[in-house]
Short mmCIF file of C-alpha atoms in Angstrom, two decimals:
data_model
loop_
_atom_site.label_atom_id
_atom_site.label_comp_id
_atom_site.label_asym_id
_atom_site.label_seq_id
_atom_site.Cartn_x
_atom_site.Cartn_y
_atom_site.Cartn_z
CA MET A 791 -31.78 -29.73 -17.80
CA THR A 792 -33.58 -26.70 -16.48
CA ALA A 793 -36.35 -27.23 -14.02
CA THR A 794 -38.67 -25.10 -12.04
CA ALA A 795 -38.90 -27.22 -8.90
CA PRO A 796 -37.80 -26.82 -6.23
CA GLY A 797 -36.75 -23.22 -6.90
CA ARG A 798 -38.50 -20.37 -8.65
CA GLU A 799 -39.41 -20.28 -12.31
CA THR A 800 -36.65 -17.80 -12.92
CA ASP A 801 -33.99 -20.20 -11.63
CA PHE A 802 -31.57 -22.00 -13.87
CA VAL A 803 -31.09 -25.42 -12.26
CA TRP A 804 -28.28 -27.70 -13.38
CA ARG A 805 -28.81 -31.19 -11.97
CA GLY A 806 -26.16 -33.14 -13.93
CA ARG A 807 -25.62 -36.56 -12.37
CA PHE A 808 -28.67 -35.99 -10.21
CA ALA A 809 -30.99 -35.49 -13.16
CA SER A 810 -32.74 -38.82 -12.97
CA LEU A 811 -35.54 -37.20 -11.09
CA VAL A 812 -36.28 -34.91 -14.03
CA GLU A 813 -38.30 -36.59 -16.73
CA GLY A 814 -36.89 -36.47 -20.25
CA TYR A 815 -33.56 -35.06 -19.22
CA ASP A 816 -30.62 -35.62 -21.55
CA GLY A 817 -28.06 -33.00 -20.65
CA TRP A 818 -25.19 -34.28 -22.78
CA ARG A 819 -27.02 -33.62 -26.08
CA ILE A 820 -27.86 -30.00 -25.35
CA PRO A 821 -25.56 -27.61 -27.18
CA ARG A 822 -23.54 -25.17 -25.10
CA ILE A 823 -25.20 -22.13 -26.70
CA ASP A 824 -28.51 -23.18 -25.17
CA VAL A 825 -26.93 -23.13 -21.75
CA GLU A 826 -25.79 -19.55 -22.29
CA GLU A 827 -29.25 -18.54 -23.42
CA GLU A 828 -30.80 -20.15 -20.40
CA LEU A 829 -28.31 -18.40 -18.15
CA ASP A 830 -29.14 -15.09 -19.82
CA ARG A 831 -32.82 -15.53 -19.01
CA ALA A 832 -32.34 -16.79 -15.46
CA GLN A 833 -32.28 -14.58 -12.39
CA ARG A 834 -30.52 -17.16 -10.23
CA VAL A 835 -28.17 -20.01 -11.08
CA VAL A 836 -28.47 -23.25 -9.13
CA VAL A 837 -25.73 -25.82 -9.63
CA VAL A 838 -26.64 -29.13 -8.07
CA ASP A 839 -23.83 -31.02 -9.77
CA PRO A 840 -20.75 -28.77 -10.06
CA LEU A 841 -18.64 -31.50 -11.65
CA SER A 842 -20.67 -31.66 -14.85
CA PHE A 843 -21.68 -27.99 -14.96
CA PRO A 844 -20.20 -26.22 -18.02
CA TRP A 845 -18.34 -23.51 -16.13
CA ASP A 846 -17.00 -21.95 -19.33
CA ALA A 847 -20.60 -21.13 -20.30
CA LEU A 848 -20.86 -18.93 -17.21
CA ARG A 849 -19.80 -15.66 -18.80
CA PRO A 850 -18.84 -12.50 -16.90
CA ARG A 851 -22.29 -11.06 -17.62
CA HIS A 852 -23.76 -13.93 -15.61
CA GLU A 853 -21.69 -13.18 -12.53
CA ARG A 854 -24.26 -10.66 -11.32
CA LYS A 855 -26.79 -13.45 -10.85
CA PRO A 856 -26.85 -15.07 -7.41
CA LEU A 857 -25.32 -18.54 -7.41
CA VAL A 858 -26.39 -21.52 -5.37
CA ILE A 859 -23.95 -24.40 -5.54
CA CYS A 860 -23.86 -27.77 -3.84
CA ILE A 861 -20.43 -29.01 -2.84
CA ASP A 862 -20.71 -31.96 -0.51
CA ASP A 863 -17.12 -33.11 -0.76
CA ASP A 864 -13.74 -31.37 -0.55
CA ASP A 865 -12.49 -33.45 -3.46
CA VAL A 866 -15.31 -32.06 -5.59
CA ALA A 867 -14.27 -28.55 -4.60
CA GLU A 868 -10.69 -29.23 -5.70
CA VAL A 869 -11.84 -30.55 -9.07
CA VAL A 870 -14.12 -27.54 -9.58
CA ASP A 871 -11.27 -25.19 -8.68
CA ALA A 872 -9.07 -26.88 -11.26
CA VAL A 873 -11.77 -26.54 -13.92
CA ILE A 874 -12.51 -22.89 -13.21
CA GLY A 875 -8.86 -21.87 -13.22
CA ALA A 876 -7.36 -18.76 -11.69
CA GLY A 877 -8.97 -17.88 -8.41
CA GLY A 878 -10.96 -21.07 -8.28
CA LEU A 879 -14.44 -21.23 -6.88
CA ALA A 880 -13.59 -18.61 -4.24
CA SER A 881 -13.29 -15.96 -6.97
CA ARG A 882 -16.95 -16.52 -7.92
CA ILE A 883 -18.48 -16.80 -4.49
CA THR A 884 -19.72 -13.60 -2.92
CA PRO A 885 -21.78 -13.05 0.21
CA PHE A 886 -24.81 -13.05 -2.08
CA ASP A 887 -24.15 -16.63 -3.15
CA THR A 888 -24.87 -19.82 -1.27
CA VAL A 889 -22.62 -22.84 -0.90
CA LEU A 890 -24.33 -25.93 0.42
CA ARG A 891 -22.37 -28.77 1.95
CA ASP A 892 -25.43 -30.99 2.01
CA ARG A 893 -27.69 -31.41 -0.98
CA ALA A 894 -30.64 -32.05 1.30
CA GLU A 895 -30.54 -28.37 2.28
CA LEU A 896 -31.29 -27.31 -1.27
CA PRO A 897 -35.07 -26.86 -0.97
CA ASP A 898 -34.70 -24.63 2.06
CA ALA A 899 -31.95 -22.61 0.39
CA LEU A 900 -34.03 -22.03 -2.71
CA ALA A 901 -37.07 -21.09 -0.72
CA ALA A 902 -35.14 -18.43 1.21
CA PRO A 903 -35.60 -14.86 0.03
CA ALA A 904 -32.86 -13.28 -2.02
CA PRO A 905 -30.28 -11.32 0.01
CA ALA A 906 -31.49 -7.92 -1.17
CA PRO A 907 -31.62 -4.91 -0.93
CA PHE A 908 -27.99 -4.37 -1.93
CA GLY A 909 -27.76 -6.66 -4.93
CA LYS A 910 -24.91 -8.83 -6.04
CA ASP A 911 -24.35 -6.73 -9.15
CA GLN A 912 -23.93 -3.59 -7.06
CA PHE A 913 -21.68 -5.48 -4.70
CA LEU A 914 -19.45 -6.55 -7.60
CA VAL A 915 -19.25 -2.97 -8.88
CA LEU A 916 -18.25 -1.73 -5.44
CA VAL A 917 -15.68 -4.47 -4.97
CA GLU A 918 -14.21 -3.70 -8.39
CA HIS A 919 -13.77 -0.03 -7.48
CA LEU A 920 -12.31 -0.87 -4.09
CA ALA A 921 -9.93 -3.41 -5.58
CA THR A 922 -8.69 -0.71 -7.98
CA GLU A 923 -8.09 1.72 -5.14
CA LEU A 924 -6.35 -0.84 -2.96
CA ASP A 925 -4.17 -1.75 -5.91
CA VAL A 926 -3.17 1.92 -6.23
CA VAL A 927 -2.44 2.06 -2.51
CA GLY A 928 -0.28 -1.04 -2.77
CA ARG A 929 1.68 0.31 -5.75
CA THR A 930 2.09 3.72 -4.14
CA PHE A 931 3.73 2.27 -1.06
CA GLY A 932 5.40 -0.72 -2.75
CA LEU A 933 3.22 -3.23 -0.95
CA GLU A 934 2.00 -6.46 -2.44
CA ALA A 935 -1.09 -6.46 -0.26
CA PRO A 936 -1.99 -3.44 1.89
CA LEU A 937 -3.53 -4.04 5.27
CA VAL A 938 -7.18 -3.06 5.14
CA SER A 939 -9.84 -2.59 7.76
CA VAL A 940 -13.48 -2.10 6.80
CA HIS A 941 -15.75 0.15 8.83
CA GLY A 942 -19.17 1.60 8.93
CA THR A 943 -21.56 -0.83 7.35
CA SER A 944 -23.98 -3.31 8.73
CA THR A 945 -26.06 -4.02 5.69
CA ARG A 946 -23.42 -4.76 3.08
CA PRO A 947 -21.89 -8.15 3.72
CA PHE A 948 -18.21 -7.91 2.98
CA GLU A 949 -16.88 -10.90 4.83
CA GLY A 950 -14.37 -12.69 2.67
CA TRP A 951 -14.44 -10.35 -0.31
CA LEU A 952 -10.91 -9.09 0.30
CA GLU A 953 -9.41 -12.52 -0.09
CA ALA A 954 -11.58 -13.33 -3.09
CA ARG A 955 -11.50 -10.15 -5.15
CA ALA A 956 -8.89 -7.72 -3.91
CA THR A 957 -5.17 -7.98 -3.40
CA ALA A 958 -5.27 -6.97 0.22
CA ARG A 959 -5.01 -8.38 3.70
CA ARG A 960 -7.82 -7.80 6.10
CA ALA A 961 -6.79 -6.27 9.39
CA GLU A 962 -8.06 -7.98 12.49
CA PRO A 963 -10.45 -5.86 14.54
CA GLY A 964 -8.49 -3.59 16.82
CA ALA A 965 -5.17 -4.30 15.12
CA HIS A 966 -4.58 -0.77 13.94
CA GLY A 967 -1.57 1.48 14.02
CA CYS A 968 0.08 0.08 10.89
CA ALA A 969 1.53 2.77 8.63
CA HIS A 970 0.50 2.66 4.98
CA ALA A 971 -2.60 0.74 5.89
CA ALA A 972 -5.90 1.46 4.21
CA VAL A 973 -9.14 2.13 6.00
CA VAL A 974 -12.33 1.57 4.01
CA LEU A 975 -15.47 3.28 5.23
CA LEU A 976 -18.75 2.14 3.73
CA LEU A 977 -21.51 4.54 4.58
CA ASP A 978 -24.75 2.87 5.44
CA ASP A 979 -27.55 2.16 3.01
CA ALA A 980 -30.11 3.44 5.45
CA PRO A 981 -31.17 7.11 5.40
CA THR A 982 -28.15 8.95 6.68
CA GLU A 983 -28.04 12.18 8.57
CA THR A 984 -24.94 14.31 8.61
CA ALA A 985 -24.42 13.53 12.30
CA ASP A 986 -24.38 9.80 11.55
CA VAL A 987 -21.89 10.34 8.77
CA ARG A 988 -19.69 12.37 11.11
CA ALA A 989 -19.77 9.60 13.74
CA ALA A 990 -18.85 6.95 11.18
CA ILE A 991 -16.00 9.05 9.82
CA ASP A 992 -14.70 9.76 13.31
CA GLU A 993 -14.58 6.02 13.97
CA ALA A 994 -12.70 5.39 10.74
CA MET A 995 -10.28 8.22 11.43
CA ARG A 996 -9.30 6.61 14.70
CA ALA A 997 -8.09 3.57 12.76
CA LEU A 998 -6.22 5.68 10.20
CA THR A 999 -2.56 6.29 10.78
CA PRO A 1000 -0.44 9.08 9.24
CA GLY A 1001 0.71 7.98 5.82
CA GLY A 1002 -2.26 5.68 5.41
CA SER A 1003 -5.16 5.87 3.01
CA LEU A 1004 -8.82 6.42 3.72
CA VAL A 1005 -11.39 5.23 1.21
CA VAL A 1006 -14.93 6.47 1.73
CA VAL A 1007 -17.80 5.05 -0.29
CA GLY A 1008 -21.34 6.27 0.00
CA ASP A 1009 -24.38 7.49 -1.89
CA VAL A 1010 -24.44 11.24 -2.41
CA VAL A 1011 -27.16 11.49 -5.04
CA THR A 1012 -30.59 10.26 -4.12
CA ALA A 1013 -33.35 9.46 -6.54
CA PRO A 1014 -36.46 11.67 -6.46
CA GLY A 1015 -38.45 10.69 -3.42
CA GLY A 1016 -35.62 8.56 -2.07
CA PRO A 1017 -33.98 8.69 1.34
CA ALA A 1018 -31.97 11.70 2.43
CA ARG A 1019 -28.28 11.59 1.56
CA PRO A 1020 -25.46 13.94 2.45
CA TRP A 1021 -24.26 16.16 -0.35
CA LEU A 1022 -20.75 15.50 -1.57
CA SER A 1023 -19.63 18.90 -0.35
CA GLU A 1024 -20.93 18.06 3.13
CA LEU A 1025 -19.14 14.73 3.05
CA CYS A 1026 -15.84 16.36 2.06
CA THR A 1027 -16.24 18.98 4.77
CA VAL A 1028 -16.91 16.36 7.44
CA VAL A 1029 -13.88 14.27 6.44
CA ASP A 1030 -11.64 17.32 6.37
CA ALA A 1031 -12.85 18.45 9.78
CA ALA A 1032 -12.45 14.98 11.29
CA ALA A 1033 -8.88 14.82 10.02
CA GLY A 1034 -8.08 18.33 11.15
CA GLY A 1035 -7.16 19.21 7.57
CA ALA A 1036 -4.31 16.70 7.56
CA VAL A 1037 -5.57 14.74 4.57
CA SER A 1038 -5.21 15.27 0.84
CA VAL A 1039 -7.73 14.14 -1.74
CA GLU A 1040 -6.24 11.55 -4.07
CA GLU A 1041 -9.34 10.34 -5.88
CA ILE A 1042 -12.91 11.45 -6.49
CA ARG A 1043 -14.91 9.03 -8.55
CA ALA A 1044 -18.62 8.97 -9.29
CA VAL A 1045 -20.04 5.47 -9.06
CA ARG A 1046 -23.17 4.41 -10.86
CA TRP A 1047 -24.90 1.40 -9.42
CA PRO A 1048 -26.35 -1.15 -11.85
CA GLY A 1049 -30.09 -0.93 -12.06
CA GLU A 1050 -30.24 2.50 -10.46
CA ILE A 1051 -31.49 5.30 -12.66
CA LEU A 1052 -30.35 8.35 -10.71
CA THR A 1053 -28.91 7.16 -7.40
CA ARG A 1054 -25.16 7.76 -7.50
CA GLY A 1055 -22.39 6.88 -5.17
CA VAL A 1056 -19.00 8.44 -4.74
CA LEU A 1057 -15.64 6.95 -3.94
CA LEU A 1058 -13.23 9.26 -2.17
CA ARG A 1059 -9.65 8.27 -1.46
CA TYR A 1060 -7.65 10.40 0.96
CA HIS A 1061 -4.01 10.26 1.92
CA ALA A 1062 -3.35 10.96 5.58
CA LEU A 1063 -0.54 13.47 5.70
CA VAL A 1064 2.45 13.00 7.98
CA LEU A 1065 3.09 16.02 10.15
CA SER A 1066 6.75 16.95 10.26
CA ASP A 1067 8.58 18.38 13.26
CA ASP A 1068 8.38 21.95 11.97
CA GLY A 1069 4.63 21.77 11.65
CA GLY A 1070 4.56 21.19 7.91
CA THR A 1071 3.12 18.19 6.13
CA ALA A 1072 4.70 15.54 3.97
CA MET B 206 -41.68 11.54 -26.22
CA ARG B 207 -41.32 11.65 -22.46
CA ASP B 208 -40.60 15.04 -21.00
CA LEU B 209 -37.14 14.88 -19.44
CA SER B 210 -37.23 18.29 -17.81
CA PRO B 211 -37.50 18.32 -14.01
CA THR B 212 -41.04 18.90 -12.93
CA THR B 213 -40.79 18.68 -9.16
CA ASP B 214 -38.59 20.06 -6.44
CA LYS B 215 -37.38 16.53 -5.68
CA ASP B 216 -36.24 16.07 -9.27
CA ALA B 217 -34.41 19.38 -9.13
CA ALA B 218 -32.75 18.44 -5.83
CA SER B 219 -31.55 15.12 -7.24
CA LEU B 220 -30.17 16.79 -10.32
CA ALA B 221 -28.44 19.42 -8.18
CA MET B 222 -26.79 16.68 -6.11
CA GLU B 223 -25.68 14.88 -9.27
CA ASN B 224 -24.42 18.16 -10.70
CA GLU B 225 -22.29 18.74 -7.63
CA LEU B 226 -20.91 15.20 -7.78
CA LEU B 227 -19.94 15.54 -11.44
CA ARG B 228 -18.51 19.03 -10.86
CA TYR B 229 -16.25 17.77 -8.10
CA GLU B 230 -15.15 14.81 -10.21
CA THR B 231 -14.47 17.03 -13.21
CA LEU B 232 -12.44 19.50 -11.17
CA HIS B 233 -10.44 16.64 -9.70
CA LEU B 234 -9.73 15.12 -13.11
CA ARG B 235 -8.75 18.53 -14.53
CA ALA B 236 -6.35 19.11 -11.65
CA ARG B 237 -4.84 15.69 -12.17
CA LEU B 238 -4.49 16.32 -15.91
CA ALA B 239 -2.83 19.67 -15.25
CA GLY B 240 -0.35 17.95 -12.95
CA VAL B 241 0.47 15.38 -15.61
CA GLU B 242 0.94 18.14 -18.19
CA ARG B 243 3.28 20.05 -15.88
CA ARG B 244 5.39 16.94 -15.37
CA LEU B 245 5.41 16.33 -19.13
CA VAL B 246 6.64 19.87 -19.86
CA ALA B 247 9.35 19.56 -17.21
CA ALA B 248 10.42 16.20 -18.61
CA ASN B 249 10.64 17.65 -22.15
CA GLN B 250 12.74 20.58 -20.95
CA GLU B 251 15.08 18.24 -19.15
CA LEU B 252 15.32 16.05 -22.24
CA ARG B 253 16.26 19.05 -24.42
CA ARG B 254 18.80 20.22 -21.87
CA VAL B 255 20.45 16.82 -21.72
CA SER B 256 20.43 16.48 -25.52
CA ALA B 257 21.96 19.94 -26.05
CA ALA B 258 24.83 19.43 -23.60
CA PRO B 259 28.08 18.24 -25.35
CA ALA B 260 29.35 14.89 -24.34
CA PRO B 261 32.39 15.19 -22.05
CA GLY B 262 35.77 14.69 -23.79
CA ARG B 263 34.37 15.03 -27.30
CA ALA B 264 35.03 18.00 -29.61
CA THR B 265 32.00 19.94 -30.72
CA ALA B 266 31.30 19.12 -34.35
CA VAL B 267 30.04 21.65 -36.85
CA ALA B 268 26.39 21.05 -37.29
CA ALA B 269 25.43 20.01 -40.79
CA PRO B 270 22.38 21.67 -42.29
CA GLY B 271 19.34 19.78 -41.33
CA PRO B 272 16.61 18.52 -43.61
CA ALA B 273 14.67 21.77 -43.15
CA ALA B 274 17.49 23.79 -44.85
CA ALA B 275 17.74 21.56 -47.96
CA PRO B 276 15.22 23.48 -50.16
CA GLN B 277 16.97 26.79 -49.48
CA VAL B 278 20.40 25.32 -50.38
CA ASP B 279 19.06 23.97 -53.69
CA ARG B 280 17.48 27.31 -54.53
CA SER B 281 20.74 29.19 -53.83
CA ARG B 282 22.70 26.75 -55.98
CA ASN B 283 20.29 27.17 -58.89
CA ASP B 284 20.53 30.95 -58.62
CA LEU B 285 24.33 30.79 -58.65
CA VAL B 286 24.38 28.49 -61.72
CA TRP B 287 21.95 30.79 -63.55
CA LEU B 288 24.10 33.84 -62.72
CA LEU B 289 27.34 32.15 -63.84
CA ARG B 290 25.73 31.12 -67.16
CA ARG B 291 24.47 34.63 -67.73
CA LEU B 292 27.94 36.05 -67.09
CA ASP B 293 29.68 33.41 -69.21
CA GLY B 294 27.27 34.08 -72.06
CA SER B 295 27.32 37.84 -71.83
CA ALA B 296 29.27 40.28 -73.92
CA GLY B 297 31.67 40.80 -71.05
CA ARG B 298 32.59 37.16 -70.78
CA TRP B 299 36.08 37.88 -72.09
CA VAL B 300 36.66 40.18 -69.16
CA VAL B 301 35.25 38.05 -66.35
CA ARG B 302 37.10 34.97 -67.60
CA ARG B 303 40.29 36.73 -66.71
CA PHE B 304 39.37 36.54 -62.98
CA SER B 305 40.55 33.32 -61.29
CA GLY B 306 37.56 33.36 -58.92
CA PHE B 307 35.11 33.23 -61.88
CA ARG B 308 37.08 30.41 -63.43
CA ASP B 309 36.96 28.43 -60.14
CA LEU B 310 33.20 28.95 -59.77
CA LYS B 311 32.62 28.04 -63.43
CA ALA B 312 34.65 24.86 -63.04
CA ARG B 313 32.90 23.99 -59.78
CA TYR B 314 29.29 24.59 -60.77
CA LEU B 315 28.84 24.85 -64.55
CA GLU B 316 31.04 21.92 -65.52
CA GLU B 317 29.51 19.70 -62.78
CA THR B 318 25.96 20.75 -63.55
CA PRO B 319 24.42 19.03 -66.58
#
């Protein structure tokens, strides 16, 4: 069932109906517990035949492993969605996973380097935190799905994650001005100077409307010898100055990234105050 | 055992940054907890105020002694029974039996009490 070729030795490869090429394969006799053990040991999961793959053996602890899946037919995708259940295949696919529409592309896909440096496990942690915050924003304003625009990152691929993991609607670029919308600012992975942080926050503030929410995520604790990061106090000062003091802090949460010993991120959620006619805030 | 104490300036800087992060988070959580506690106290005061107010159109009933007063009532009753027995068994019993109040108390407590 598992094979080293054509991927790496650390890959778990499920060939299913396409196993005739593997000598001695008899997938139907292998107990399910062995599949879980193999998945535990693997660093990447490759599903060549999604119809026969035991999806219930893919536990939540395996979600952090990059997934390569071959779906060459829309009917196959529908069947897989029905087997997986709520959310379907889209709930398991992240930008760190690969969906192939042609099985012939498999060797090239497996030979490609992993989409590091920001790993899938860290991505899932970040998405989980953001989904929680957007859920709070939605409940605060009585919205089923707040309008969200994402700013500030070029290295963290977030295309499609809103639809897959969070109850939110992604705002089209430039379509701002919606009250009670949320603006998510992801500070860059690269070494960040305070001036860069200020520029990114200024850009996000332009998309934020009074009454809306601003979520800022970034690293504020660097490991010894690591790249320079802004201190949390600096970050708070910059946000407050960019907003002219018209924001209130709703959430401060330390975020620990999986696999990182000392590097810490922070999630800040601000509420943009509405200035009343008499100069007060509401 | 590995020495966990910071040995370099970079270690100290990282720990200082983490310390600031945790301090901000702790202060935020404490402020949020204080806000929840203030709302809880206000809700309890409002609940007591609503419970204490008489219902409109209903006469105020005399409050019966609550469960906390029961031991004191029993003790007072026992003292009264003891006193009545002492008087009824004393040399002056022929005098006190002439008072109607003593006869009422004796009928009410001594004849009902085994």
